[in-house]
């Protein structure tokens, strides 16, 4: 069986004013269809860069991103991104924000009524149908992120890319949204890659956790499979042996073997 | 540091003696949405202070210009001699003898054409300069030099090119008001958050869709700042340009009045020009407020 998404020996370096800084070196990873994979690492290890490479927003220096055996090197709606700061367009309502995506992606394949139904279905999925006529400034941070997720899902992506989607939210809202994402993942079976720096979040949501070494020239240090049955419930898991073992493994990787050293500048 | 045990201080939950609850009858909501008293109060607070200041200025002016040797007419003389112009803005006694409102409208028409062109071309050029590094490197220095050229310096050249006063005046308006529009639009476009660009790249919006759906709304606050400066400049320029090109605009009226020593007429015309410029500024500001609602809020 060939991999759904394959990161094939990816290097990434940035050149600025004659200085070349190597951010990622020799990233190799395969992801199956329907898998939920988290990428975790200390800040500055290049995990967001890696996500941008998969999204096509930045170009690889060497190697390739292969989606269903086809190389992708430019952004497209089949790799939808949920940004950390939601990046909804503030002059459009919730509905119009999603409509922008839907009418671009399905403008020629769906009728107007079908597109409307599709927008409302996605809003329902994140429980935001009630706020369809509100502008982003009028809803809370968690709600904005829900709309951001709905917009990404509405593109019907092959891969959903989440860039620290809950980083800017308070703990309770974050837990709600994590549950929402788990629910959506179980319903749609969407292949998902999530960047995070929250160990609990990674273990709770993922099938596999990709742990990055520290930069510069960061690479994948270890990949941990999380053998927990779904659906997962956070309260039950908090005392589950497997959960705790996974959590410990990630913590050990991050804080013993690859401790974050503040760059002395 | 150790934590000391706290003695049981026997806090007693005291059941308050039951008291019959007092029933409060809410007064029926009587305040209407448009309460005449409130509106009158607001109007008064907005209008009374400027009215007092204007009255004081008129008094000072009257006193200062009342001596027989004064070179400028006092307000009373303006009122008497230019009464026709003040009371009948819309009279029409054939060519060259029309009310000031007509003259203002003719000037406004020129401004509308010149400024309208400047707005369209300015936003387009500004978008180009803001979007493309090479366009900026090439065009920005040229813009920075040309924008410092005073409006009237363009006039001889445009008279030579158009061989007619009306298009020349319109060109002067155009060339005067376009720079702030270009420069502000370019800044606005350069300041579009990277996230919005990423969204458009993921959606694969083409250049035109990006321009209409992302660039213009995102840069709208900047664009309207430029338009507001531009309309002010074009009103400044039209009066000066009309003084030199002639015709029936408000600018030429002032020049004409000066040549026939009708000082009171000039003062009335100044008031017209000031009020019109103020209205133009507020008009563009209001349009901006409507269009950009939501864009500035995060």
XYZ file of C-alpha atoms in Angstrom:
563
model
C 0.000 0.000 0.000
C 1.342 3.406 -0.896
C 1.145 6.231 1.561
C -1.565 8.866 1.268
C 0.767 11.683 2.149
C 4.501 11.234 1.913
C 7.159 13.656 3.048
C 10.171 12.518 1.087
C 13.578 13.617 2.415
C 12.579 17.218 2.879
C 15.161 19.881 3.620
C 14.297 23.503 4.186
C 16.666 26.399 4.593
C 16.106 30.108 4.450
C 18.636 32.451 2.892
C 18.761 35.954 4.201
C 21.447 38.414 3.227
C 24.011 35.791 2.247
C 23.409 33.797 5.439
C 21.769 30.445 4.997
C 19.995 29.001 8.003
C 18.937 25.406 7.838
C 15.585 24.911 9.513
C 14.598 21.365 8.638
C 16.793 18.481 7.574
C 15.827 15.180 6.079
C 12.180 14.971 7.125
C 10.738 11.585 6.247
C 7.183 10.720 7.147
C 4.270 8.849 5.657
C 0.686 9.397 6.706
C -2.227 7.111 5.931
C -5.662 8.161 4.878
C -7.865 9.057 7.821
C -4.981 9.291 10.233
C -4.720 12.026 12.848
C -1.107 13.006 13.296
C 0.251 15.617 15.694
C 3.595 17.313 15.304
C 5.055 18.437 18.596
C 8.278 20.178 19.478
C 9.723 23.171 21.253
C 9.130 26.593 19.813
C 11.473 27.450 17.002
C 11.959 23.841 15.935
C 10.364 24.472 12.575
C 7.065 22.701 13.059
C 5.090 25.584 11.605
C 7.528 25.682 8.694
C 6.853 22.003 8.147
C 3.107 22.642 8.056
C 3.586 25.494 5.592
C 5.619 23.162 3.391
C 2.814 20.613 3.360
C 0.301 23.382 2.668
C 2.522 24.620 -0.148
C 2.707 28.113 1.304
C 6.508 27.824 1.333
C 8.585 25.778 -1.041
C 10.876 22.922 -0.031
C 14.622 23.369 -0.558
C 15.101 19.704 -1.320
C 12.896 16.626 -1.314
C 9.184 16.560 -2.053
C 5.701 16.483 -0.582
C 3.681 13.750 -2.264
C -0.088 13.574 -1.920
C -1.489 10.398 -3.451
C 1.837 10.003 -5.268
C 1.584 13.408 -6.886
C 4.006 16.139 -5.954
C 2.446 19.274 -4.497
C 4.444 22.473 -4.370
C 1.801 25.201 -4.374
C -1.129 25.842 -2.032
C -4.594 24.577 -2.827
C -7.961 23.916 -1.219
C -7.331 20.153 -1.018
C -4.884 20.984 1.791
C -6.965 23.368 3.876
C -5.290 25.180 6.747
C -6.843 26.292 10.025
C -4.614 29.139 11.134
C -3.657 29.820 14.715
C -5.258 33.259 14.671
C -8.288 32.112 12.665
C -7.593 34.658 9.851
C -11.237 35.153 9.034
C -11.844 38.197 6.879
C -13.240 40.812 9.281
C -15.402 42.602 6.705
C -17.374 39.446 5.906
C -19.935 37.715 8.072
C -19.414 34.162 9.252
C -21.576 32.911 6.395
C -19.796 35.042 3.791
C -16.391 33.910 5.005
C -17.312 30.304 4.346
C -19.132 31.254 1.174
C -15.918 32.764 -0.185
C -14.278 29.359 0.088
C -17.296 27.335 -1.037
C -18.095 29.440 -4.095
C -14.458 29.265 -5.173
C -14.076 25.522 -4.672
C -17.550 24.377 -5.692
C -18.597 27.308 -7.889
C -18.775 25.174 -11.000
C -19.857 21.848 -9.529
C -22.661 22.780 -7.140
C -25.766 24.876 -7.673
C -26.413 27.906 -5.535
C -28.907 26.027 -3.347
C -26.495 23.136 -2.923
C -23.735 25.511 -1.943
C -26.010 27.136 0.639
C -26.886 23.729 2.111
C -23.221 22.814 2.172
C -22.277 26.008 4.014
C -25.031 25.464 6.567
C -24.016 21.816 7.001
C -20.494 22.836 7.842
C -21.675 25.560 10.183
C -23.874 22.985 11.913
C -20.909 20.672 12.208
C -19.075 23.210 14.354
C -22.324 24.391 16.014
C -22.052 27.889 14.641
C -25.176 28.062 12.469
C -26.732 30.485 14.949
C -24.024 33.082 14.295
C -24.116 32.980 10.514
C -24.810 36.699 10.133
C -22.318 37.897 12.730
C -18.984 39.435 11.855
C -15.802 37.929 13.313
C -15.388 40.916 15.649
C -18.740 40.086 17.257
C -17.958 36.502 18.281
C -15.532 35.033 20.813
C -12.110 33.601 20.053
C -13.310 30.028 20.360
C -16.203 30.720 18.014
C -13.870 32.290 15.466
C -11.726 29.194 15.543
C -14.840 27.049 15.035
C -15.687 29.107 11.967
C -12.087 28.743 10.795
C -12.459 24.967 11.082
C -15.797 25.090 9.254
C -14.229 27.107 6.459
C -11.435 24.574 6.099
C -13.836 21.611 6.192
C -16.102 23.289 3.653
C -13.301 23.041 1.094
C -13.660 19.258 1.451
C -9.903 18.910 1.801
C -7.957 15.697 1.371
C -5.844 16.806 4.295
C -6.800 19.152 7.074
C -3.863 21.110 8.433
C -4.241 22.635 11.889
C -1.582 25.164 12.861
C -1.712 25.366 16.659
C -5.441 25.831 16.327
C -6.141 26.138 20.034
C -3.005 27.990 21.082
C -4.694 31.328 21.605
C -7.680 29.974 23.565
C -8.323 29.567 27.268
C -8.181 26.066 28.741
C -11.929 25.426 28.915
C -12.638 26.659 25.413
C -9.703 24.641 24.199
C -11.130 21.463 25.726
C -14.485 22.110 24.048
C -12.855 22.599 20.676
C -10.665 19.527 21.093
C -13.826 17.514 21.660
C -15.383 19.133 18.613
C -12.370 18.244 16.475
C -12.389 14.645 17.747
C -16.061 14.403 16.957
C -15.605 15.788 13.453
C -12.649 13.511 12.824
C -14.639 10.451 13.833
C -17.580 11.492 11.678
C -15.732 12.533 8.540
C -12.578 10.471 8.889
C -10.564 13.377 7.567
C -6.820 12.995 7.402
C -5.505 15.591 9.811
C -2.127 17.014 10.709
C -2.008 19.210 13.774
C 0.850 21.356 15.050
C 0.812 21.679 18.823
C 3.017 22.256 21.819
C 0.529 20.805 24.261
C 1.398 17.260 25.286
C -2.060 16.341 26.604
C -3.687 17.648 23.469
C -1.354 15.639 21.267
C -1.984 12.381 23.147
C -5.721 12.924 23.392
C -6.305 13.632 19.711
C -3.667 11.761 17.765
C -3.160 8.348 16.292
C 0.522 9.133 16.044
C 2.675 11.843 17.544
C 5.648 13.108 15.597
C 8.283 14.564 17.918
C 10.709 17.062 16.501
C 14.268 17.627 17.684
C 15.435 21.141 18.391
C 16.546 23.427 15.612
C 18.551 24.517 13.749
C 18.356 21.716 11.239
C 15.571 20.047 13.164
C 14.328 16.658 12.144
C 11.921 13.996 13.341
C 13.306 12.553 16.534
C 10.711 9.918 17.236
C 7.233 8.874 16.201
C 4.941 7.554 18.903
C 1.832 5.544 18.116
C -1.044 6.168 20.529
C -2.879 2.872 20.889
C -6.015 4.272 22.496
C -9.421 3.191 21.290
C -11.807 5.815 19.955
C -14.028 7.490 20.912
C -11.804 8.898 23.593
C -13.132 10.695 26.635
C -10.808 13.039 28.436
C -12.135 12.341 31.912
C -11.744 8.567 31.632
C -8.378 8.879 29.965
C -6.934 11.062 32.693
C -6.290 7.917 34.733
C -5.825 5.498 31.857
C -2.526 3.598 31.930
C -1.864 3.778 28.198
C -2.682 7.460 28.105
C -0.314 8.181 30.948
C 2.448 6.082 29.379
C 2.140 7.930 26.088
C 2.132 11.222 27.894
C 5.225 10.247 29.815
C 7.007 9.180 26.644
C 6.378 12.542 24.989
C 7.344 14.458 28.103
C 10.569 12.471 28.399
C 11.411 13.167 24.793
C 10.754 16.878 25.145
C 12.234 17.554 28.555
C 14.991 14.994 29.019
C 16.354 14.042 25.644
C 15.713 17.235 23.730
C 15.539 19.943 26.301
C 14.799 23.351 24.976
C 17.885 25.519 25.210
C 17.222 29.197 24.885
C 19.493 30.495 22.181
C 22.140 32.715 23.759
C 21.813 35.831 21.688
C 7.100 29.326 55.779
C 4.595 27.318 57.676
C 0.920 27.544 57.539
C -0.760 27.914 60.886
C -3.913 26.141 61.702
C -6.869 28.420 61.872
C -9.071 28.151 64.877
C -12.635 27.400 64.259
C -14.180 30.797 64.549
C -17.637 29.404 64.353
C -19.086 31.193 61.469
C -22.784 30.878 61.799
C -24.931 30.843 58.792
C -27.693 33.015 59.964
C -31.076 32.574 58.492
C -32.316 36.062 57.912
C -35.698 36.727 59.416
C -38.185 36.257 56.696
C -39.508 39.549 55.527
C -42.343 39.923 53.137
C -40.847 40.933 49.849
C -41.719 44.361 48.777
C -43.430 44.499 45.455
C -42.008 47.203 43.302
C -44.135 48.305 40.451
C -41.965 49.197 37.502
C -42.933 52.402 35.874
C -44.150 51.777 32.388
C -41.499 52.544 29.843
C -42.397 56.008 28.751
C -39.217 57.149 27.029
C -39.716 57.164 23.333
C -36.838 56.531 20.982
C -37.008 60.009 19.572
C -37.469 62.127 22.603
C -37.773 65.726 21.354
C -36.313 67.105 24.568
C -33.181 64.949 24.338
C -32.688 65.752 20.669
C -33.164 69.459 21.278
C -30.575 69.291 24.055
C -28.052 67.539 21.823
C -28.647 70.005 19.018
C -28.221 72.933 21.362
C -24.939 71.609 22.741
C -23.648 71.173 19.200
C -24.871 74.455 17.768
C -24.756 77.028 20.549
C -20.953 77.173 21.111
C -20.060 77.732 17.427
C -22.917 80.251 17.132
C -21.478 82.249 20.031
C -17.980 82.163 18.527
C -19.238 83.290 15.130
C -21.250 86.093 16.695
C -18.177 87.271 18.608
C -16.060 87.158 15.461
C -18.643 89.220 13.591
C -18.674 91.805 16.363
C -14.882 92.077 16.415
C -14.816 92.309 12.631
C -17.517 94.984 12.609
C -15.652 97.059 15.176
C -12.303 96.637 13.458
C -13.546 97.588 9.992
C -15.943 100.367 10.933
C -13.504 103.249 10.662
C -13.720 105.176 7.371
C -10.070 104.386 6.624
C -10.568 100.612 6.889
C -9.542 98.781 3.714
C -11.956 95.857 4.159
C -15.769 96.049 4.425
C -17.413 95.289 7.796
C -20.119 92.555 7.984
C -22.947 95.088 7.846
C -21.683 96.403 4.534
C -21.276 92.844 3.222
C -24.846 92.106 4.185
C -26.192 95.241 2.482
C -24.189 95.160 -0.714
C -24.134 91.422 -1.319
C -27.652 90.732 -0.112
C -28.705 89.363 -3.501
C -25.925 86.784 -3.461
C -26.709 85.677 0.092
C -30.485 85.531 -0.208
C -30.818 84.117 -3.728
C -28.224 81.443 -4.386
C -30.117 80.102 -7.416
C -30.940 83.193 -9.503
C -30.133 82.983 -13.186
C -30.000 86.179 -15.214
C -28.259 84.830 -18.260
C -24.580 84.040 -18.767
C -22.084 85.433 -16.242
C -24.867 86.614 -13.941
C -25.932 83.553 -11.987
C -26.296 82.716 -8.299
C -23.391 81.461 -6.271
C -24.973 78.037 -5.790
C -24.895 77.535 -9.559
C -21.255 78.525 -9.655
C -20.417 76.138 -6.835
C -22.253 73.363 -8.657
C -20.277 74.025 -11.842
C -17.028 73.876 -9.884
C -18.234 70.730 -8.138
C -18.937 69.111 -11.482
C -15.309 69.656 -12.523
C -14.127 68.324 -9.178
C -16.369 65.294 -9.560
C -14.852 64.393 -12.933
C -11.251 65.130 -11.982
C -11.449 63.556 -8.554
C -13.429 60.571 -9.822
C -10.719 59.828 -12.373
C -8.035 60.341 -9.738
C -9.800 57.908 -7.379
C -10.038 55.132 -9.991
C -6.543 55.573 -11.426
C -5.062 56.239 -7.983
C -6.436 53.049 -6.423
C -5.306 50.988 -9.410
C -1.796 52.456 -9.414
C -1.596 52.267 -5.625
C -2.538 48.596 -5.734
C 0.191 47.984 -8.309
C 2.807 49.825 -6.281
C 1.740 48.117 -3.060
C 1.673 44.676 -4.609
C 4.783 44.587 -6.756
C 8.234 45.312 -5.417
C 9.522 46.271 -8.860
C 6.626 48.637 -9.546
C 7.365 50.290 -6.224
C 11.074 50.634 -6.936
C 10.344 52.111 -10.339
C 7.350 54.307 -9.640
C 7.697 55.409 -6.051
C 10.604 57.862 -6.591
C 8.740 59.404 -9.531
C 5.587 59.787 -7.451
C 7.489 61.270 -4.550
C 8.911 63.996 -6.800
C 5.755 64.727 -8.778
C 3.526 64.969 -5.737
C 5.447 67.975 -4.438
C 4.707 69.995 -7.594
C 2.127 72.664 -6.644
C -1.249 72.305 -8.420
C -1.023 75.549 -10.363
C 2.403 74.690 -11.742
C 0.656 72.062 -13.861
C -1.768 74.569 -15.324
C 0.288 76.137 -18.147
C 1.346 72.708 -19.336
C -2.193 71.370 -19.308
C -3.511 74.484 -21.066
C -0.934 73.881 -23.752
C -1.905 70.232 -24.009
C -5.706 70.548 -23.942
C -6.067 74.008 -25.533
C -9.231 74.553 -23.526
C -9.824 75.824 -20.032
C -12.330 73.259 -18.771
C -10.339 70.049 -19.394
C -7.261 71.854 -18.143
C -8.961 72.628 -14.852
C -10.114 69.029 -14.596
C -6.590 67.804 -15.284
C -5.225 70.015 -12.531
C -7.749 68.518 -10.122
C -6.775 65.047 -11.236
C -3.033 65.554 -10.913
C -3.423 67.256 -7.540
C -5.636 64.715 -5.855
C -4.154 61.498 -7.229
C -0.969 61.382 -5.133
C -2.459 60.885 -1.678
C -4.771 58.241 -3.159
C -1.871 56.335 -4.723
C 0.383 56.570 -1.704
C -2.262 55.628 0.862
C -3.552 52.753 -1.239
C -0.020 51.427 -1.641
C 0.566 51.559 2.114
C -2.774 49.855 2.728
C -1.991 47.076 0.272
C 1.467 46.580 1.724
C -0.116 46.239 5.170
C -2.533 43.470 4.231
C -1.879 40.745 6.817
C 0.042 37.766 5.511
C -2.790 35.556 6.766
C -5.265 37.040 4.309
C -2.809 36.437 1.496
C -2.386 32.839 2.647
C -6.146 32.356 2.690
C -6.360 33.617 -0.879
C -3.469 31.403 -1.952
C -5.071 28.320 -0.451
C -8.325 29.168 -2.195
C -6.359 29.869 -5.391
C -8.051 33.214 -5.936
C -6.902 34.763 -9.201
C -5.498 38.300 -9.401
C -8.862 39.892 -10.065
C -10.656 37.989 -7.291
C -7.854 38.845 -4.900
C -8.101 42.517 -5.836
C -11.875 42.725 -5.378
C -12.418 40.345 -2.473
C -9.320 40.810 -0.329
C -7.189 43.748 -1.381
C -9.774 46.524 -1.681
C -11.718 45.679 1.502
C -8.532 45.119 3.505
C -6.983 48.377 2.323
C -10.264 50.316 2.441
C -9.446 52.334 5.584
C -6.187 53.501 3.997
C -7.842 54.134 0.640
C -10.474 56.339 2.230
C -7.853 58.308 4.146
C -6.225 59.006 0.789
C -9.534 59.910 -0.831
C -10.338 62.309 1.978
C -7.031 64.124 1.623
C -7.495 64.056 -2.146
C -10.934 65.655 -2.149
C -9.667 68.434 0.118
C -6.754 69.105 -2.227
C -8.940 69.076 -5.318
C -11.277 71.659 -3.816
C -8.224 73.785 -3.031
C -6.979 73.382 -6.576
C -10.231 74.062 -8.424
C -10.669 77.529 -6.972
C -7.095 78.483 -7.882
C -7.339 76.907 -11.325
C -10.626 78.658 -12.127
C -9.180 82.005 -11.172
C -6.737 81.593 -14.018
C -8.825 79.718 -16.585
C -12.008 81.791 -16.334
C -15.418 80.336 -17.016
C -18.334 80.394 -14.629
C -16.979 78.534 -11.602
C -16.788 79.948 -8.093
C -13.040 80.553 -8.450
C -13.443 82.810 -11.442
C -16.237 84.659 -9.644
C -13.761 85.692 -6.963
C -11.235 86.859 -9.521
C -13.939 88.749 -11.369
C -15.161 90.401 -8.156
C -11.614 91.447 -7.306
C -11.175 93.042 -10.718
C -14.357 95.050 -10.258
C -13.589 95.825 -6.597
C -16.635 94.043 -5.176
C -15.042 92.986 -1.878
C -18.332 92.015 -0.164
C -19.004 89.527 -2.963
C -15.630 87.920 -2.396
C -16.375 87.462 1.291
C -19.696 85.788 0.539
C -18.003 83.519 -2.007
C -15.399 82.546 0.583
C -18.166 81.433 2.905
C -19.677 79.320 0.118
C -16.323 77.725 -0.666
C -15.625 76.939 2.973
C -19.013 75.351 3.587
C -18.786 73.312 0.378
C -15.304 72.049 1.196
C -16.477 71.061 4.653
C -19.437 69.161 3.167
C -17.202 67.354 0.655
C -14.846 66.251 3.412
C -17.707 64.969 5.541
C -19.258 63.220 2.560
C -16.123 61.206 1.828
C -15.620 60.516 5.537
C -19.195 59.232 5.815
C -18.815 57.059 2.724
C -15.630 55.670 4.229
C -17.310 54.935 7.532
C -20.060 53.000 5.770
C -17.765 51.055 3.451
C -15.114 50.170 6.021
C -17.419 49.127 8.821
C -16.003 45.956 10.285
C -12.619 46.177 8.590
C -10.829 48.011 11.327
C -12.182 45.846 14.133
C -10.046 42.830 14.969
